[in-house]
Amino acid sequence: MAERMVLQLPEILDRKKSLSMSHLPAQDRNFLCVPGASSLQDVQVMTDLSRKSYESLRRIESNTSITVPENFSFSSLAIQVYKIRWALLLLCLASIALTYMQWIQYSIVANIIMRYYRVSSLLVDWTSMVFMLSYSLLVFPVSFFMDIKRPRQAAVMGSVLLALGSWIKVFSLDRELFLISFVGQTIVAIAQVFILSLPARLASTWFSPEEASKVCGLGVFGAQLGTSLGFFLTPWLVQNDEKIEKIHQDLEIMYIGDAGLSTVISIFTVAVFQSQPEKPPSHIQALQRSVRATNKGYWKSLWGLVHQRDFIILVIAYGMNVGVFNSMLTLLNQIVLNYFPDSEKDAGYIGVAIIGTGLVGSVVFGFIMDTWHEYRKTAVWVYGISALTVFVFSLSLESKSKKLLYVASILMGFFMSGLQTIGYELAAELTYPEPDGPVAGIMNISTHVFGVLFTITISRIHDSLGDFAGNMAFTLLLVIGTAITALIKAELKRHSAYKEVASAAEELAELEKQIVQEKVPYLVFKTDEY
């Protein structure tokens, strides 16, 4: 080993972090190991190299809130995406779709359910609102559970509860057993709390950063697909026949179909669902794996989120948009039948038009966000257009033109559903690097609270002030939401962080290779305290 010599270190050089790479020996506060140096003349060059590594590590840590482990090697890091990720995503989408298909099943044929089970319209509305209430009450405990456990456990729990709730409804066909049917519906509602956040988890653990927006968009797509199937299939399966026995048969077919499909999904989930791949899909995921998972910061993160101004503004605006959307879907059967009596199937088809174009909107705006990253501007414009389409929808009802009503429904679905994808992505940008669980939880609680509030309030407005007043209330709420969205000051934290981390990781990998390839001895200098 070379002779010990006094060396004054640059003030910006943190000895511990500047050389925290796997091939360097341990250091303490008195000694600095300069790799690749065989004489004092080499020290300046190698100190510059150390400074570069230090700066790269600082960039990673400042952009991820992750302290890079001292023995972490960037040169040996293997990044890979696996084809099976699409199969896992498809399984999640199937679970979400079946859950949301059951969400709307009772409400879209509310008049038939009221007649068969001899219950009030409010009780039928609660079969939809129980989904919103369950999510609001359980999202944080479930999200806490998902941070402790692996995604596989959450997926299995959600799919099993979905099957259980579906089978309970099979045994509620007696006209006096609406309570049993409601219990089954409540269990399905609990299952959605586990299932709904799975696409976001898959996006971070299985997919590359470039695919994140698309995956979140497809998650919304799954929910809208299920709702669309509920609107289309339910009026087709359950028809308003004069004979109660025929309605009994229709409900039996629907219940058994739900139970059979949910059982198949549950079996596949238990058999094939995996929490994470062998190799990480991104540099950030690799760093997250290197740090021991802990839930100690969960509630601290939650507390920090509620104090972020722009995020809270987004939560209110986003909640109002989706709350209006869910409320309109819940009341759609009653709204349409008030203008077009005996048009249960039309109410279902209008729902399909809304959700079907919403599917397209979710995917289209996901691609737009991945391409241009103009989250705030796009959100304001799409929000404003959504308000306009709801206004046209209200006018088309007054005109009693079914053709105009279908056109308005198509436009309304495209923009209102598309805004849901934009809202999730904007939230991810505003709150990065906070974990996905608390962020999604707060966002979805807002939508469900507003959904219950708007459903109850506007239903009363319909009863007391008339149908047009209730429909215009939806428009007014969206206009207010547009103005609130405009108050957001967007900062692309996540997008910038992904670029910075990838760049810094590449720099560190090159530095490690440069040092290792030299294969020269270390020069150890004793440092004085100044």
Short mmCIF file of C-alpha atoms in Angstrom, two decimals, residues 263-474:
data_model
loop_
_atom_site.label_atom_id
_atom_site.label_comp_id
_atom_site.label_asym_id
_atom_site.label_seq_id
_atom_site.Cartn_x
_atom_site.Cartn_y
_atom_site.Cartn_z
CA THR A 263 -65.01 -18.09 -9.69
CA VAL A 264 -62.97 -18.61 -12.87
CA ILE A 265 -61.14 -15.30 -12.32
CA SER A 266 -60.44 -16.24 -8.70
CA ILE A 267 -58.96 -19.61 -9.70
CA PHE A 268 -56.66 -18.04 -12.31
CA THR A 269 -55.58 -15.33 -9.87
CA VAL A 270 -54.59 -17.86 -7.21
CA ALA A 271 -52.79 -19.99 -9.82
CA VAL A 272 -50.74 -17.48 -11.81
CA PHE A 273 -50.62 -14.03 -10.21
CA GLN A 274 -47.10 -12.94 -9.18
CA SER A 275 -46.07 -9.93 -7.11
CA GLN A 276 -42.95 -8.94 -9.07
CA PRO A 277 -40.63 -10.23 -11.81
CA GLU A 278 -37.16 -11.63 -11.25
CA LYS A 279 -35.51 -8.53 -12.75
CA PRO A 280 -36.83 -4.98 -12.21
CA PRO A 281 -38.41 -3.04 -15.12
CA SER A 282 -36.76 0.31 -14.25
CA HIS A 283 -33.86 1.85 -12.34
CA ILE A 284 -36.22 3.27 -9.72
CA GLN A 285 -37.80 -0.13 -9.12
CA ALA A 286 -34.32 -1.63 -8.75
CA LEU A 287 -33.44 0.93 -6.09
CA GLN A 288 -36.74 0.38 -4.29
CA ARG A 289 -36.05 -3.36 -4.15
CA SER A 290 -32.63 -2.72 -2.63
CA VAL A 291 -34.20 -0.89 0.31
CA ARG A 292 -36.03 -2.98 2.86
CA ALA A 293 -39.78 -2.43 2.58
CA THR A 294 -41.37 -0.73 5.55
CA ASN A 295 -44.72 0.79 6.39
CA LYS A 296 -43.39 3.22 8.98
CA GLY A 297 -43.74 6.19 6.65
CA TYR A 298 -47.26 5.38 5.45
CA TRP A 299 -49.20 7.63 7.80
CA LYS A 300 -46.52 10.30 7.60
CA SER A 301 -46.86 10.24 3.83
CA LEU A 302 -50.63 10.50 4.17
CA TRP A 303 -50.30 13.49 6.46
CA GLY A 304 -47.91 15.17 4.05
CA LEU A 305 -50.27 14.67 1.11
CA VAL A 306 -53.19 16.46 2.76
CA HIS A 307 -50.93 19.50 3.19
CA GLN A 308 -49.97 19.74 -0.49
CA ARG A 309 -51.99 22.63 -1.90
CA ASP A 310 -52.08 21.63 -5.55
CA PHE A 311 -52.86 18.01 -4.76
CA ILE A 312 -55.82 18.93 -2.55
CA ILE A 313 -57.15 21.23 -5.28
CA LEU A 314 -56.90 18.34 -7.73
CA VAL A 315 -58.59 15.97 -5.25
CA ILE A 316 -61.60 18.31 -5.00
CA ALA A 317 -61.84 18.94 -8.75
CA TYR A 318 -61.31 15.30 -9.70
CA GLY A 319 -63.77 14.13 -7.05
CA MET A 320 -66.44 16.47 -8.37
CA ASN A 321 -66.01 15.23 -11.95
CA VAL A 322 -66.14 11.53 -11.14
CA GLY A 323 -68.81 12.15 -8.51
CA VAL A 324 -71.05 13.73 -11.15
CA PHE A 325 -70.26 10.89 -13.54
CA ASN A 326 -71.10 8.17 -11.00
CA SER A 327 -74.22 9.98 -9.86
CA MET A 328 -75.50 10.31 -13.43
CA LEU A 329 -74.91 6.61 -14.06
CA THR A 330 -76.66 5.64 -10.82
CA LEU A 331 -79.71 7.76 -11.66
CA LEU A 332 -79.65 7.12 -15.42
CA ASN A 333 -82.56 4.68 -15.43
CA GLN A 334 -84.78 7.12 -13.54
CA ILE A 335 -83.65 10.13 -15.61
CA VAL A 336 -84.31 8.44 -18.96
CA LEU A 337 -87.65 6.89 -17.92
CA ASN A 338 -88.90 10.29 -16.78
CA TYR A 339 -88.60 11.52 -20.37
CA PHE A 340 -89.07 8.23 -22.27
CA PRO A 341 -91.44 5.86 -20.39
CA ASP A 342 -90.99 2.11 -20.91
CA SER A 343 -87.46 2.65 -22.28
CA GLU A 344 -85.43 0.49 -19.93
CA LYS A 345 -83.38 -0.87 -22.81
CA ASP A 346 -82.70 2.64 -24.12
CA ALA A 347 -81.41 3.61 -20.68
CA GLY A 348 -79.04 0.66 -20.86
CA TYR A 349 -77.91 1.46 -24.38
CA ILE A 350 -77.32 5.10 -23.46
CA GLY A 351 -75.18 3.86 -20.60
CA VAL A 352 -73.26 1.69 -23.05
CA ALA A 353 -72.76 4.73 -25.31
CA ILE A 354 -71.40 6.75 -22.39
CA ILE A 355 -69.07 4.04 -21.14
CA GLY A 356 -68.10 2.68 -24.56
CA THR A 357 -66.74 6.00 -25.75
CA GLY A 358 -65.29 6.46 -22.28
CA LEU A 359 -63.18 3.38 -22.89
CA VAL A 360 -61.75 5.02 -25.98
CA GLY A 361 -61.24 8.31 -24.16
CA SER A 362 -59.33 6.65 -21.30
CA VAL A 363 -56.85 5.02 -23.67
CA VAL A 364 -56.55 8.04 -26.00
CA PHE A 365 -55.77 10.46 -23.20
CA GLY A 366 -53.34 7.96 -21.66
CA PHE A 367 -51.35 8.01 -24.90
CA ILE A 368 -51.61 11.81 -25.09
CA MET A 369 -50.17 12.15 -21.58
CA ASP A 370 -47.28 9.80 -22.39
CA THR A 371 -46.49 11.81 -25.52
CA TRP A 372 -46.84 15.49 -24.58
CA HIS A 373 -46.92 15.52 -20.73
CA GLU A 374 -49.20 18.59 -20.70
CA TYR A 375 -51.22 17.39 -17.72
CA ARG A 376 -52.69 20.59 -16.30
CA LYS A 377 -53.61 22.24 -19.61
CA THR A 378 -55.24 19.08 -20.89
CA ALA A 379 -57.17 18.65 -17.62
CA VAL A 380 -58.61 22.19 -17.76
CA TRP A 381 -59.68 21.89 -21.39
CA VAL A 382 -61.19 18.44 -21.04
CA TYR A 383 -63.00 19.46 -17.84
CA GLY A 384 -64.57 22.46 -19.59
CA ILE A 385 -65.64 20.38 -22.57
CA SER A 386 -67.17 17.82 -20.18
CA ALA A 387 -69.35 20.54 -18.66
CA LEU A 388 -70.47 21.55 -22.16
CA THR A 389 -71.38 17.96 -23.11
CA VAL A 390 -73.48 17.49 -19.94
CA PHE A 391 -75.32 20.73 -20.82
CA VAL A 392 -76.05 19.35 -24.30
CA PHE A 393 -77.17 16.08 -22.71
CA SER A 394 -79.69 17.99 -20.57
CA LEU A 395 -81.02 19.89 -23.60
CA SER A 396 -81.35 16.70 -25.61
CA LEU A 397 -83.55 15.22 -22.87
CA GLU A 398 -85.78 18.27 -23.00
CA SER A 399 -86.02 17.99 -26.79
CA LYS A 400 -87.08 14.34 -26.39
CA SER A 401 -84.90 13.41 -29.34
CA LYS A 402 -83.29 10.02 -28.81
CA LYS A 403 -80.83 10.58 -31.65
CA LEU A 404 -79.53 13.82 -30.09
CA LEU A 405 -79.45 12.09 -26.70
CA TYR A 406 -77.22 9.31 -28.03
CA VAL A 407 -74.84 11.82 -29.67
CA ALA A 408 -74.59 13.83 -26.44
CA SER A 409 -74.00 10.62 -24.47
CA ILE A 410 -71.14 9.61 -26.75
CA LEU A 411 -69.38 12.97 -26.36
CA MET A 412 -70.02 13.10 -22.62
CA GLY A 413 -68.55 9.64 -22.06
CA PHE A 414 -65.44 10.31 -24.12
CA PHE A 415 -64.41 13.46 -22.26
CA MET A 416 -65.61 12.67 -18.72
CA SER A 417 -63.98 9.23 -18.68
CA GLY A 418 -60.86 10.59 -20.37
CA LEU A 419 -60.52 13.12 -17.59
CA GLN A 420 -60.25 10.29 -15.07
CA THR A 421 -57.02 9.08 -16.70
CA ILE A 422 -55.66 12.62 -16.81
CA GLY A 423 -56.52 13.13 -13.14
CA TYR A 424 -54.61 10.04 -12.00
CA GLU A 425 -51.56 10.98 -14.02
CA LEU A 426 -51.59 14.60 -12.84
CA ALA A 427 -51.82 13.37 -9.23
CA ALA A 428 -48.79 11.13 -9.77
CA GLU A 429 -46.82 14.08 -11.13
CA LEU A 430 -47.82 16.47 -8.33
CA THR A 431 -47.11 14.06 -5.46
CA TYR A 432 -44.00 12.17 -6.62
CA PRO A 433 -42.16 10.47 -4.91
CA GLU A 434 -44.99 9.72 -2.48
CA PRO A 435 -46.23 6.09 -2.68
CA ASP A 436 -49.12 5.22 -4.98
CA GLY A 437 -51.39 3.78 -2.28
CA PRO A 438 -52.17 6.91 -0.23
CA VAL A 439 -52.39 9.07 -3.38
CA ALA A 440 -54.91 6.79 -5.12
CA GLY A 441 -56.78 6.33 -1.85
CA ILE A 442 -57.34 10.05 -1.31
CA MET A 443 -58.31 10.55 -4.95
CA ASN A 444 -60.86 7.74 -4.91
CA ILE A 445 -62.31 8.66 -1.51
CA SER A 446 -63.06 12.08 -2.96
CA THR A 447 -64.89 10.59 -5.95
CA HIS A 448 -67.00 8.29 -3.78
CA VAL A 449 -67.87 10.92 -1.18
CA PHE A 450 -68.95 13.34 -3.90
CA GLY A 451 -70.76 10.50 -5.68
CA VAL A 452 -72.91 9.66 -2.65
CA LEU A 453 -73.52 13.35 -1.89
CA PHE A 454 -74.48 14.24 -5.47
CA THR A 455 -76.69 11.15 -5.91
CA ILE A 456 -78.76 11.90 -2.81
CA THR A 457 -78.89 15.67 -3.40
CA ILE A 458 -79.72 15.67 -7.10
CA SER A 459 -82.26 12.88 -6.66
CA ARG A 460 -84.09 15.21 -4.28
CA ILE A 461 -83.74 18.10 -6.71
CA HIS A 462 -85.35 15.92 -9.39
CA ASP A 463 -88.24 15.15 -7.04
CA SER A 464 -88.77 18.71 -5.76
CA LEU A 465 -87.73 21.08 -8.58
CA GLY A 466 -88.10 18.91 -11.64
CA ASP A 467 -85.93 16.90 -14.00
CA PHE A 468 -84.39 19.83 -15.88
CA ALA A 469 -83.25 21.53 -12.65
CA GLY A 470 -81.57 18.33 -11.52
CA ASN A 471 -79.82 17.86 -14.87
CA MET A 472 -78.61 21.46 -14.94
CA ALA A 473 -77.19 20.99 -11.43
CA PHE A 474 -74.80 18.44 -12.95
#
